[in-house]
Coordinates of C-alpha atoms in Angstrom, one line a residue:
M1 CA -3.9 -84.7 27.8
L2 CA -4.8 -84.6 24.0
E3 CA -8.1 -82.3 23.1
P4 CA -10.9 -83.8 21.2
L5 CA -10.7 -82.8 17.4
F6 CA -13.8 -80.7 17.0
P7 CA -14.1 -76.9 16.1
N8 CA -12.5 -74.9 19.2
K9 CA -15.3 -72.1 18.8
R10 CA -17.8 -74.8 20.1
A11 CA -16.0 -75.9 22.9
A12 CA -15.1 -72.1 24.1
Q13 CA -18.5 -71.4 24.1
V14 CA -19.7 -74.2 26.4
V15 CA -16.7 -72.9 28.8
E16 CA -18.0 -69.6 28.7
G17 CA -21.4 -70.8 29.3
L18 CA -20.1 -72.7 32.2
A19 CA -18.4 -69.9 33.5
A20 CA -21.4 -67.6 33.4
K21 CA -23.4 -70.2 35.5
F22 CA -20.2 -70.3 37.8
A23 CA -20.7 -66.5 38.2
E24 CA -24.4 -66.8 38.9
E25 CA -24.1 -69.7 41.4
H26 CA -21.0 -67.9 43.3
G27 CA -22.3 -64.1 43.2
L28 CA -19.6 -63.2 40.7
S29 CA -21.8 -61.4 38.3
D30 CA -20.0 -58.1 38.7
L31 CA -16.5 -59.3 37.3
Q32 CA -15.6 -58.5 34.0
P33 CA -15.1 -61.4 31.7
N34 CA -11.6 -61.7 31.8
D35 CA -11.5 -61.6 35.8
L36 CA -14.2 -64.4 35.7
F37 CA -12.1 -66.6 33.7
E38 CA -9.3 -66.0 35.7
V39 CA -11.5 -67.2 38.9
F40 CA -13.3 -70.0 36.7
A41 CA -10.2 -71.3 35.8
A42 CA -8.4 -71.4 39.6
Y43 CA -11.7 -73.0 40.7
C44 CA -11.4 -75.8 38.3
I45 CA -7.7 -76.7 38.4
V46 CA -7.3 -76.3 42.6
S47 CA -10.4 -78.5 42.7
Q48 CA -8.1 -81.1 41.4
Y49 CA -6.1 -80.9 44.6
Q50 CA -8.6 -79.4 47.3
T51 CA -12.2 -78.4 47.3
D52 CA -12.6 -76.5 50.8
F53 CA -11.8 -72.7 49.3
D54 CA -13.2 -69.6 48.0
A55 CA -11.8 -69.4 44.3
E56 CA -12.3 -65.7 44.3
E57 CA -9.7 -65.6 47.0
L58 CA -6.9 -67.6 44.8
R59 CA -7.1 -64.6 42.2
S60 CA -4.3 -62.1 42.0
G61 CA -4.5 -61.0 38.5
G62 CA -4.7 -57.6 37.3
S63 CA -2.0 -54.8 36.6
D64 CA 1.6 -56.1 37.8
D65 CA 0.7 -59.4 38.4
L66 CA 3.7 -60.5 36.7
G67 CA 1.7 -63.1 34.7
I68 CA 0.6 -64.9 37.8
D69 CA -3.2 -64.7 37.6
A70 CA -4.2 -67.2 40.9
Y71 CA -2.4 -69.2 43.4
A72 CA -2.7 -71.5 46.1
V73 CA -0.4 -72.8 48.8
I74 CA -1.8 -76.2 49.9
I75 CA -0.5 -77.5 53.1
N76 CA -1.3 -80.7 54.6
G77 CA -4.5 -80.7 52.5
A78 CA -5.9 -77.1 53.1
V79 CA -5.6 -74.3 50.6
Y80 CA -4.1 -71.2 51.7
T81 CA -3.5 -67.7 50.3
E82 CA -2.1 -65.5 53.0
A83 CA 1.5 -65.6 54.6
E84 CA -0.1 -65.0 58.0
E85 CA -2.1 -68.4 57.7
V86 CA 0.7 -70.0 55.8
R87 CA 3.0 -69.6 59.1
A88 CA 0.4 -70.7 61.2
A89 CA 0.1 -74.2 59.3
L90 CA 3.7 -74.4 59.1
R91 CA 3.9 -74.9 63.1
T92 CA 3.7 -78.8 62.7
P93 CA 6.9 -80.8 63.1
K94 CA 6.5 -82.0 59.2
V95 CA 4.4 -80.5 56.6
D96 CA 3.4 -81.6 53.0
V97 CA 3.3 -78.4 50.9
H98 CA 2.1 -78.1 47.3
I99 CA 2.1 -74.7 45.4
V100 CA -0.2 -74.2 42.5
V101 CA 0.4 -71.1 40.3
I102 CA -2.2 -70.3 37.3
Q103 CA -2.0 -68.2 34.4
A104 CA -5.4 -67.6 32.8
K105 CA -5.8 -65.7 29.4
R106 CA -9.4 -65.7 27.7
E107 CA -8.4 -66.2 24.5
R108 CA -8.4 -69.0 22.0
A109 CA -4.8 -69.5 21.6
F110 CA -1.7 -70.8 23.6
S111 CA 1.6 -69.0 23.6
G112 CA 4.7 -71.1 24.4
D113 CA 6.3 -68.0 25.8
V114 CA 4.0 -68.0 28.8
F115 CA 5.4 -71.1 30.1
L116 CA 8.9 -69.2 30.1
G117 CA 7.3 -66.1 31.7
L118 CA 5.9 -68.0 34.6
A119 CA 9.0 -69.8 35.3
T120 CA 10.9 -66.5 35.2
S121 CA 8.5 -64.8 37.4
I122 CA 8.2 -67.5 40.0
N123 CA 12.0 -67.9 40.2
N124 CA 12.2 -64.0 40.4
I125 CA 9.6 -64.0 43.3
L126 CA 11.6 -66.8 45.4
T127 CA 14.8 -64.7 45.2
D128 CA 15.9 -62.9 48.6
N129 CA 16.9 -59.7 46.8
P130 CA 14.4 -57.2 46.5
A131 CA 12.3 -57.1 43.1
P132 CA 13.5 -55.0 40.9
F133 CA 10.0 -55.1 39.3
A134 CA 6.5 -53.8 40.2
M135 CA 4.1 -56.4 41.8
N136 CA 0.7 -55.8 43.2
H137 CA -0.7 -56.7 46.6
R138 CA -1.7 -59.9 45.7
V139 CA 1.4 -61.0 44.1
A140 CA 3.5 -59.8 47.1
E141 CA 1.3 -61.9 49.3
F142 CA 2.2 -64.8 47.5
R143 CA 5.8 -63.9 47.6
D144 CA 5.5 -63.5 51.5
C145 CA 3.9 -67.0 51.3
L146 CA 6.7 -68.7 49.9
R147 CA 9.4 -66.8 52.1
A148 CA 7.1 -68.4 54.9
V149 CA 7.2 -71.9 53.4
Y150 CA 11.3 -71.8 53.2
R151 CA 12.0 -70.0 56.4
D152 CA 12.7 -73.5 58.0
L153 CA 13.9 -75.8 55.7
G154 CA 14.3 -78.5 58.2
K155 CA 11.0 -79.5 57.9
F156 CA 11.6 -80.8 54.5
R157 CA 13.3 -83.9 54.2
N158 CA 15.7 -84.6 51.4
G159 CA 13.5 -85.4 48.3
H160 CA 10.5 -84.0 50.2
E161 CA 10.6 -80.3 49.7
P162 CA 7.3 -78.5 48.4
R163 CA 6.0 -79.3 44.9
L164 CA 4.9 -77.0 42.3
S165 CA 2.2 -77.2 39.9
V166 CA 2.1 -74.4 37.0
W167 CA -1.0 -74.2 34.7
Y168 CA -1.7 -71.8 31.8
A169 CA -5.4 -71.8 31.0
S170 CA -7.0 -70.6 27.8
L171 CA -10.2 -71.1 25.9
G172 CA -7.8 -72.4 22.8
A173 CA -7.1 -76.2 22.1
F174 CA -3.9 -77.1 24.1
R175 CA -1.3 -79.4 22.2
R176 CA 1.5 -80.5 24.6
S177 CA 3.7 -81.7 21.5
R178 CA 3.6 -77.8 20.2
H179 CA 5.2 -76.5 23.1
R180 CA 7.1 -79.4 24.4
E181 CA 10.1 -77.6 24.4
K182 CA 9.3 -74.4 26.0
I183 CA 7.5 -76.4 28.6
D184 CA 10.6 -78.5 29.2
T185 CA 12.9 -75.6 29.5
A186 CA 10.3 -73.9 31.8
T187 CA 10.3 -77.1 34.1
A188 CA 14.0 -77.2 34.2
H189 CA 14.7 -73.8 35.2
L190 CA 12.2 -74.3 37.8
L191 CA 14.0 -77.5 39.2
N192 CA 17.2 -76.1 39.0
S193 CA 16.4 -73.3 41.5
K194 CA 16.3 -76.2 43.9
Y195 CA 13.1 -75.1 45.9
F196 CA 11.2 -77.9 44.6
S197 CA 11.0 -81.8 44.9
R198 CA 8.8 -82.0 41.8
V199 CA 7.8 -79.8 39.3
S200 CA 4.6 -80.0 36.8
V201 CA 4.0 -77.5 33.9
D202 CA 0.7 -78.1 32.0
G203 CA -1.8 -76.3 29.9
A204 CA -5.7 -76.5 30.3
G205 CA -7.7 -76.0 27.0
A206 CA -11.4 -75.4 26.7
H207 CA -12.1 -79.1 26.9
H208 CA -9.9 -79.8 29.7
L209 CA -11.2 -76.9 31.9
R210 CA -14.9 -78.7 31.1
E211 CA -13.8 -82.2 32.4
L212 CA -11.9 -80.3 35.4
H213 CA -15.4 -78.3 36.2
H214 CA -17.5 -81.7 35.9
R215 CA -15.0 -83.7 38.5
A216 CA -15.1 -80.7 40.7
K217 CA -18.9 -81.0 40.8
S218 CA -18.7 -85.1 41.1
M219 CA -18.1 -87.4 43.8
E220 CA -14.7 -89.1 43.6
S221 CA -14.6 -93.0 43.5
A222 CA -12.2 -95.6 43.7
T223 CA -11.6 -99.1 42.1
F224 CA -9.1 -101.8 43.8
T225 CA -8.6 -105.4 44.6
M226 CA -9.2 -106.9 47.8
A227 CA -8.6 -110.7 48.0
G228 CA -9.3 -112.9 51.0
Q229 CA -11.8 -110.5 52.1
V230 CA -14.6 -111.5 54.5
E231 CA -18.1 -110.2 54.6
L232 CA -19.2 -109.1 58.0
P233 CA -22.6 -110.2 59.5
K234 CA -25.6 -107.6 58.9
A235 CA -25.9 -104.8 61.3
P236 CA -28.7 -102.3 61.5
G237 CA -28.1 -99.1 59.6
V238 CA -25.2 -100.7 57.6
R239 CA -25.8 -102.1 54.1
R240 CA -22.7 -104.1 53.8
A241 CA -19.3 -104.5 55.4
L242 CA -15.9 -106.3 54.4
F243 CA -12.7 -106.9 56.0
G244 CA -9.6 -107.9 54.2
V245 CA -6.0 -107.3 53.9
M246 CA -4.3 -105.3 51.1
P247 CA -0.6 -104.6 50.0
A248 CA -0.1 -101.0 51.6
R249 CA 1.3 -100.3 48.3
E250 CA -2.3 -100.7 46.7
V251 CA -3.8 -98.9 49.4
V252 CA -2.1 -95.5 48.2
D253 CA -2.2 -96.2 44.7
R254 CA -5.6 -97.0 44.4
I255 CA -7.2 -95.4 47.3
L256 CA -5.3 -92.6 48.9
L257 CA -4.3 -91.0 45.4
N258 CA -6.4 -90.5 42.3
D259 CA -5.4 -91.4 38.6
Q260 CA -3.1 -88.1 38.6
G261 CA -1.1 -89.4 41.6
E262 CA -2.6 -86.5 43.8
R263 CA -3.9 -87.1 47.3
R264 CA -7.6 -87.6 46.9
R265 CA -9.3 -84.3 47.8
Y266 CA -12.1 -85.7 50.1
I267 CA -10.8 -89.0 51.5
F268 CA -10.2 -87.5 55.1
Q269 CA -12.8 -85.0 55.2
D270 CA -15.1 -87.2 57.5
N271 CA -12.0 -88.0 60.0
I272 CA -12.1 -86.3 63.1
R273 CA -8.4 -85.1 63.2
D274 CA -6.1 -83.9 60.9
F275 CA -2.7 -85.7 60.4
L276 CA -0.2 -85.0 63.5
G277 CA 3.0 -85.1 61.9
A278 CA 5.6 -87.6 62.1
E279 CA 7.6 -86.5 64.9
G280 CA 7.0 -84.7 68.3
P281 CA 5.1 -85.6 71.5
A282 CA 1.8 -85.4 69.8
A283 CA 2.9 -87.6 67.1
K284 CA 4.1 -90.8 69.3
V285 CA 2.3 -93.6 67.6
N286 CA 3.0 -92.2 64.0
S287 CA 6.9 -91.9 64.8
Q288 CA 6.4 -95.8 65.9
I289 CA 4.4 -96.6 62.6
A290 CA 7.3 -94.9 60.9
R291 CA 10.1 -96.8 62.5
T292 CA 8.0 -100.1 61.9
L293 CA 8.1 -99.4 58.2
D294 CA 11.9 -98.7 58.3
D295 CA 12.3 -102.0 59.5
G296 CA 13.1 -104.8 57.4
E297 CA 11.8 -107.4 59.4
A298 CA 9.2 -105.7 61.6
R299 CA 7.5 -104.4 58.2
Q300 CA 6.3 -107.8 57.4
R301 CA 4.2 -107.8 60.7
F302 CA 2.8 -104.4 59.9
A303 CA -0.9 -105.9 59.4
V304 CA -0.7 -107.5 62.9
L305 CA 0.9 -104.6 64.6
N306 CA -1.4 -101.8 63.0
N307 CA -5.0 -101.4 63.8
G308 CA -5.7 -100.7 60.1
I309 CA -7.9 -98.3 58.4
T310 CA -11.8 -97.9 58.2
I311 CA -13.5 -96.7 55.0
V312 CA -17.1 -95.5 54.9
T313 CA -18.5 -95.5 51.3
R314 CA -21.9 -94.3 50.3
K315 CA -22.2 -97.3 47.7
L316 CA -20.2 -100.3 47.3
T317 CA -20.0 -102.5 44.0
K318 CA -18.4 -105.9 44.5
A319 CA -17.5 -108.4 41.5
G320 CA -15.4 -111.2 42.8
T321 CA -12.1 -109.4 44.4
K322 CA -12.6 -106.3 42.7
L323 CA -14.4 -103.5 44.8
H324 CA -15.5 -100.2 43.4
V325 CA -16.5 -97.4 46.4
T326 CA -18.2 -94.1 45.5
D327 CA -17.1 -90.9 47.8
P328 CA -14.9 -93.0 50.1
Q329 CA -14.1 -91.5 53.4
V330 CA -11.1 -92.7 55.9
V331 CA -12.9 -92.3 59.2
N332 CA -10.1 -94.2 61.2
G333 CA -6.7 -94.6 60.5
C334 CA -5.8 -91.1 59.1
Q335 CA -2.5 -91.2 60.8
T336 CA -1.6 -94.5 59.5
C337 CA -2.8 -93.4 55.6
N338 CA -0.4 -90.5 56.0
V339 CA 2.4 -92.3 57.1
L340 CA 2.1 -94.8 54.3
L341 CA 1.9 -91.8 51.7
A342 CA 5.0 -90.3 53.3
K343 CA 6.9 -93.6 52.9
R344 CA 5.2 -94.6 49.6
D345 CA 8.4 -95.0 47.8
Q346 CA 9.7 -97.5 50.5
L347 CA 6.6 -99.8 50.5
T348 CA 7.6 -103.4 49.2
D349 CA 5.0 -106.0 48.5
D350 CA 5.5 -107.6 52.2
V351 CA 3.6 -104.5 53.7
L352 CA 0.1 -105.6 54.3
V353 CA -2.4 -103.4 56.1
G354 CA -6.0 -104.3 57.2
V355 CA -9.1 -102.6 55.6
R356 CA -12.5 -102.5 56.9
I357 CA -15.1 -101.2 54.3
V358 CA -18.5 -100.1 55.6
E359 CA -21.3 -99.1 53.1
C360 CA -23.6 -96.7 55.0
E361 CA -25.4 -93.6 54.3
D362 CA -27.1 -93.2 58.1
E363 CA -25.0 -90.2 59.2
A364 CA -25.6 -91.4 63.0
V365 CA -24.5 -94.9 62.5
I366 CA -21.3 -93.6 60.6
T367 CA -20.4 -91.1 63.8
S368 CA -20.8 -94.1 65.9
I369 CA -18.3 -96.0 63.9
I370 CA -16.1 -92.8 63.9
T371 CA -16.2 -92.7 67.7
A372 CA -15.9 -96.3 68.5
T373 CA -12.9 -96.8 65.8
N374 CA -10.6 -94.0 66.7
T375 CA -8.8 -95.0 69.8
Q376 CA -5.1 -95.1 68.9
N377 CA -4.8 -91.3 69.8
A378 CA -6.9 -89.3 72.0
L379 CA -10.2 -87.9 70.8
N380 CA -10.5 -84.4 70.2
L381 CA -14.1 -83.4 71.0
I382 CA -14.1 -79.9 69.3
D383 CA -13.8 -82.1 66.1
V384 CA -16.3 -84.6 66.5
R385 CA -18.6 -81.2 66.7
A386 CA -18.7 -81.4 62.8
R387 CA -21.1 -84.6 63.3
E388 CA -22.9 -83.8 66.1
P389 CA -27.0 -83.5 66.5
F390 CA -26.6 -79.4 66.0
Q391 CA -25.2 -80.0 62.2
R392 CA -28.1 -82.2 61.5
H393 CA -30.5 -80.0 63.2
L394 CA -29.2 -76.7 61.3
E395 CA -29.7 -79.1 57.9
D396 CA -33.4 -79.6 59.1
F397 CA -33.9 -75.9 60.1
F398 CA -32.6 -74.6 56.7
A399 CA -35.0 -77.3 54.7
S400 CA -38.1 -76.4 56.9
Q401 CA -38.1 -73.0 55.8
S402 CA -40.9 -72.0 53.2
G403 CA -39.4 -69.5 51.0
E404 CA -38.8 -70.0 47.3
P405 CA -36.3 -70.8 46.4
R406 CA -35.1 -72.2 49.4
L407 CA -31.8 -71.9 51.1
L408 CA -30.3 -75.2 51.9
Y409 CA -27.6 -76.3 54.3
E410 CA -25.1 -78.4 52.5
R411 CA -23.6 -80.5 55.6
R412 CA -22.0 -82.7 53.3
R413 CA -20.4 -81.9 50.2
N414 CA -22.5 -82.7 47.1
Q415 CA -25.5 -84.0 49.2
Y416 CA -27.9 -82.1 47.1
G417 CA -26.5 -83.4 43.7
A418 CA -25.3 -81.2 40.8
G419 CA -29.1 -80.4 39.6
H420 CA -29.4 -78.0 42.4
V421 CA -28.6 -74.4 41.8
R422 CA -25.5 -73.7 43.8
S423 CA -26.4 -70.1 44.8
Y424 CA -29.2 -71.6 47.0
T425 CA -26.9 -74.2 49.0
V426 CA -25.1 -72.8 51.8
T427 CA -21.6 -75.0 52.8
R428 CA -20.6 -74.9 56.1
R429 CA -17.6 -72.5 55.3
H430 CA -19.9 -70.1 53.9
L431 CA -22.2 -70.3 57.0
T432 CA -19.3 -70.3 59.5
Q433 CA -17.9 -66.9 57.6
A434 CA -21.4 -65.5 57.7
Y435 CA -22.1 -66.1 61.1
A436 CA -18.6 -65.1 62.3
A437 CA -19.1 -61.6 60.3
M438 CA -22.6 -60.5 61.4
W439 CA -22.8 -61.7 64.9
L440 CA -19.1 -62.3 66.4
D441 CA -17.8 -58.9 65.0
V442 CA -14.9 -60.4 63.1
P443 CA -15.9 -59.8 59.2
H444 CA -12.1 -58.7 58.6
A445 CA -11.1 -62.2 59.9
V446 CA -13.6 -64.9 57.8
T447 CA -11.5 -65.0 54.7
R448 CA -8.7 -66.7 56.7
Y449 CA -10.8 -69.8 57.1
Q450 CA -8.9 -72.1 58.8
S451 CA -7.7 -69.4 61.6
L452 CA -11.4 -68.4 61.8
V453 CA -12.4 -72.2 62.6
K454 CA -9.5 -72.4 65.2
D455 CA -9.9 -69.2 66.9
Y456 CA -13.8 -69.1 67.2
E457 CA -14.5 -72.7 67.3
G458 CA -15.9 -72.4 71.0
R459 CA -18.5 -70.0 70.0
M460 CA -20.4 -71.5 66.9
F461 CA -22.2 -74.6 66.0
L462 CA -22.6 -75.5 69.8
T463 CA -25.0 -78.0 70.9
N464 CA -27.5 -75.6 72.5
D465 CA -27.3 -72.8 69.8
D466 CA -30.1 -71.5 68.3
P467 CA -30.3 -72.2 64.3
L468 CA -32.1 -69.1 63.3
P469 CA -29.3 -66.4 63.7
Y470 CA -27.4 -69.0 61.5
Y471 CA -30.0 -69.0 58.8
T472 CA -30.5 -65.2 59.4
A473 CA -26.7 -64.6 58.3
A474 CA -27.0 -67.0 55.5
V475 CA -30.0 -65.3 53.8
A476 CA -28.5 -61.9 54.5
L477 CA -24.9 -62.7 53.0
R478 CA -27.0 -63.9 49.9
R479 CA -28.6 -61.0 49.6
V480 CA -25.7 -58.7 50.2
I481 CA -23.8 -60.7 47.4
W482 CA -26.7 -60.3 45.1
A483 CA -26.7 -56.7 45.5
L484 CA -23.1 -56.1 45.3
A485 CA -23.0 -58.3 41.9
N486 CA -25.8 -56.3 40.4
A487 CA -24.9 -53.0 41.6
E488 CA -24.6 -51.0 38.4
R489 CA -27.9 -52.3 37.6
L490 CA -29.4 -51.5 41.0
G491 CA -27.8 -47.8 40.9
L492 CA -25.2 -48.7 43.4
E493 CA -21.5 -48.3 43.4
P494 CA -19.4 -50.9 41.7
G495 CA -16.5 -52.6 43.2
W496 CA -17.1 -53.0 46.8
R497 CA -17.7 -56.9 46.6
P498 CA -14.4 -57.6 48.4
A499 CA -15.9 -55.7 51.6
R500 CA -18.9 -58.0 51.6
F501 CA -18.6 -59.5 54.7
Q502 CA -18.2 -55.8 56.3
V503 CA -21.6 -54.9 54.4
L504 CA -23.2 -58.1 56.0
Y505 CA -21.7 -56.7 59.6
G506 CA -22.9 -53.1 58.6
V507 CA -26.3 -54.7 58.0
R508 CA -26.8 -56.0 61.4
L509 CA -25.5 -52.5 62.9
R510 CA -27.6 -50.6 60.8
L511 CA -30.7 -52.6 61.9
L512 CA -29.7 -53.8 65.4
G513 CA -26.9 -51.4 66.7
D514 CA -24.1 -52.6 68.4
A515 CA -25.7 -54.9 70.8
P516 CA -24.6 -58.3 71.1
L517 CA -26.7 -61.0 70.0
P518 CA -29.8 -61.7 72.7
T519 CA -29.3 -64.9 74.5
S520 CA -33.3 -65.6 75.1
E521 CA -35.2 -67.3 72.4
S522 CA -37.5 -64.5 72.2
G523 CA -35.0 -61.7 72.0
I524 CA -32.9 -63.8 69.3
A525 CA -36.2 -64.0 67.3
Q526 CA -37.2 -60.3 67.5
A527 CA -33.7 -59.6 66.3
C528 CA -33.5 -62.0 63.6
N529 CA -37.1 -61.3 62.3
Q530 CA -36.2 -57.7 61.9
I531 CA -33.1 -58.4 59.5
L532 CA -35.2 -61.2 58.0
A533 CA -38.1 -58.6 57.0
V534 CA -35.5 -56.4 55.2
M535 CA -34.0 -59.0 53.3
A536 CA -37.3 -60.4 52.1
D537 CA -38.0 -56.9 50.4
T538 CA -35.6 -56.3 47.5
D539 CA -36.0 -52.5 47.4
A540 CA -35.7 -52.4 51.3
A541 CA -32.5 -54.5 51.3
T542 CA -31.0 -52.7 48.3
Q543 CA -31.5 -49.4 50.0
L544 CA -30.0 -50.5 53.0
V545 CA -26.8 -51.8 51.3
K546 CA -26.6 -48.4 49.8
E547 CA -26.6 -46.4 52.7
L548 CA -23.7 -48.2 54.0
F549 CA -21.5 -47.2 51.0
P550 CA -20.4 -43.7 53.0
A551 CA -19.5 -45.7 55.9
L552 CA -17.5 -47.9 53.5
R553 CA -15.8 -45.1 51.7
A554 CA -14.9 -43.2 55.0
S555 CA -13.3 -46.5 56.2
L556 CA -11.1 -46.6 53.2
G557 CA -9.6 -43.5 54.2
S558 CA -8.1 -40.6 51.7
G559 CA -5.7 -41.7 49.3
V560 CA -6.2 -45.3 49.3
P561 CA -7.3 -46.2 45.8
R562 CA -10.3 -48.4 45.5
S563 CA -8.3 -51.5 43.9
L564 CA -6.9 -52.0 47.4
I565 CA -10.5 -52.4 49.2
G566 CA -9.5 -56.4 49.4
R567 CA -6.4 -55.8 51.2
E568 CA -8.0 -53.2 53.6
A569 CA -10.9 -55.3 54.4
R570 CA -9.0 -57.9 55.8
T571 CA -7.7 -55.5 58.7
P572 CA -9.2 -55.1 62.0
A573 CA -8.7 -51.3 61.7
F574 CA -10.9 -51.2 58.9
T575 CA -13.7 -53.0 60.4
Q576 CA -13.3 -50.9 63.6
R577 CA -13.5 -47.5 61.2
F578 CA -16.3 -49.1 59.5
R579 CA -18.1 -49.9 62.5
Q580 CA -17.7 -46.3 64.1
A581 CA -19.0 -45.1 60.7
V582 CA -22.0 -47.0 60.4
L583 CA -23.0 -46.0 64.0
Q584 CA -22.6 -42.4 63.1
L585 CA -25.0 -42.5 59.9
P586 CA -28.0 -40.7 60.1
R587 CA -31.0 -42.5 61.2
A588 CA -32.2 -45.2 58.6
T589 CA -34.9 -44.8 56.3
R590 CA -38.2 -46.3 56.5
A591 CA -37.4 -48.5 53.5
A592 CA -34.0 -49.6 55.2
A593 CA -35.8 -49.9 58.5
G594 CA -38.4 -52.7 57.3
P595 CA -41.6 -53.5 58.4
D596 CA -42.8 -52.7 61.6
P597 CA -42.8 -55.9 63.6
A598 CA -45.6 -54.9 65.9
T599 CA -47.9 -55.1 62.7
T600 CA -46.5 -57.5 60.7
G601 CA -45.7 -60.2 63.6
R602 CA -43.0 -62.8 63.8
F603 CA -41.3 -64.5 60.2
L604 CA -40.0 -67.3 62.3
Q605 CA -41.2 -69.1 65.6
T606 CA -38.4 -71.4 66.7
T607 CA -39.2 -74.4 68.3
E608 CA -37.6 -77.6 69.1
G609 CA -36.2 -78.9 65.9
A610 CA -38.8 -77.0 63.7
S611 CA -40.0 -73.6 62.6
S612 CA -43.0 -71.9 60.5
C613 CA -44.9 -69.1 59.6
Q614 CA -46.7 -67.4 62.2
R615 CA -50.0 -65.6 61.0
Q616 CA -50.9 -63.3 63.7
R617 CA -53.9 -61.0 63.3
T618 CA -52.7 -59.1 60.5
S619 CA -54.5 -58.5 57.1
R620 CA -51.8 -60.5 55.2
P621 CA -49.3 -63.0 55.9
P622 CA -45.3 -62.0 56.0
S623 CA -43.7 -61.1 52.7
H624 CA -41.7 -64.5 52.9
C625 CA -44.1 -67.0 53.7
S626 CA -45.4 -69.3 51.0
Q627 CA -48.8 -68.0 51.4
R628 CA -47.8 -64.8 49.5
R629 CA -46.2 -66.3 46.5
S630 CA -46.7 -62.9 44.3
N631 CA -44.0 -61.3 46.6
P632 CA -40.5 -61.9 45.5
C633 CA -38.4 -64.2 47.8
P634 CA -35.5 -62.4 49.4
M635 CA -33.1 -64.9 47.3
K636 CA -35.1 -64.5 44.1
T637 CA -32.8 -62.7 41.6

């Protein structure tokens, strides 16, 4: 990609500004500029391929990083950074693996030698021999991820080995022609390793990073042609519905893949199940679809034999046979689409597929469409929970709170638009992590998000759950992240952010002890309001976080450097030591204990579908209430 010809300095300043805003939005203000640039570049680059990830978890930079500042192992559309999760994700019969490696230099120039160095580092990591060079624990984790990927080569049919994308990002202006020779040499070295089916080596300068950042915050769209379309009759809640038949190759190239030939990041986000694979008992239908495509005569009957796909779009624009859809979601036909993707090199013009396109924004209607159209494979009711009324109830509960600025629950990606301050929105991923860390006693497990969802799906987001603990966990996590990000300014020890979920767990232990979350509505309200009272007071919350530092130091153990806190915080042993240390701390100070509930009254009174500030017989309202604007909001920074 050619950079526009205007001064690099101006473009670099724009990206530095975007990175600073990114840091503020994601609670990363404590990172040094070089470290922040690594995280920001990783976010921009990996967002091309997937969006549901924590950019900070991708970072591997620092001393002994072999030039690898960030990495991602994308398996069947999900991002992984730990070998344990990679091994779990590889248990399906067939997998699609895409490996992304990034070096990010916060300088305004490109050096072609970096491409050669990255190729050498990757090939060295892939070797079975013990590494003759030092590597930090994050790069060692990446090496273990790769070893897990290649442990069973039978998962990769010839020509379908993992893909590799290598990126070198800086604040300079990247001209591929200037570095073509070294890029081609690096690509050849990586292909000659025989580990990858495809290798892409590229650079991202300031202008490209700015463009990638814009794409990451924007909704996707697709333009394609559907001949012989039929408009279906009007229906309540549906703006427009079309049905037609398209060449399967057109479906793959125009709808399932983006302009860069990569699988669209969100295309299956609203589907109720992941791809079940092409083989095995769970994928009987998929193996039949594959056999049909392999049969020269049967493939001509594909549109008749297959149920087709259903796409829901937030906006449909029609001009003759040409259609433009915004935020397309395949809500039925995920299995068919994935088989078509796997067979895309074999698709011919005589393979047709039925396509139904529905323009709709009513979530209840979309849910009914998903449930009604998914009949080829047995429904997984747990997967459907993502669209159940409790998710909408949570969204409404967050929106009903009167504090300024408000925390909003982002049930659908980008539903509040790019104009809303990101630090005040809570994604489902972050809410899941916060709730599990605070109330399920597993702060060490929450960064392994895919495993977390699988292991604890029966204990979170249930139909009859009280939304107040979820809101409390979200507020407390934002306060903890803010305090740790501003540690030096607040007089706190810096460098503890990797243990933020243990600190969140410690907030609950310090204020409530180790008793489980009460089951009664009044008990839940009393427990949550005690936490919210402290989080609403900047000084009290900061003091509480400060009081947890001795427990963190004791849990890390003697002889373990602070630089390894990220690794240690992911272990159950660290959490157990931290829990014991917190419970043994001296009695909390008056500031950390928060206002006396007997005198301040409740902050929140949960009712069916709403909450409000409850003014009791006190001289002034609770500090978070909108009636007392002079007191800073718990999230005001």
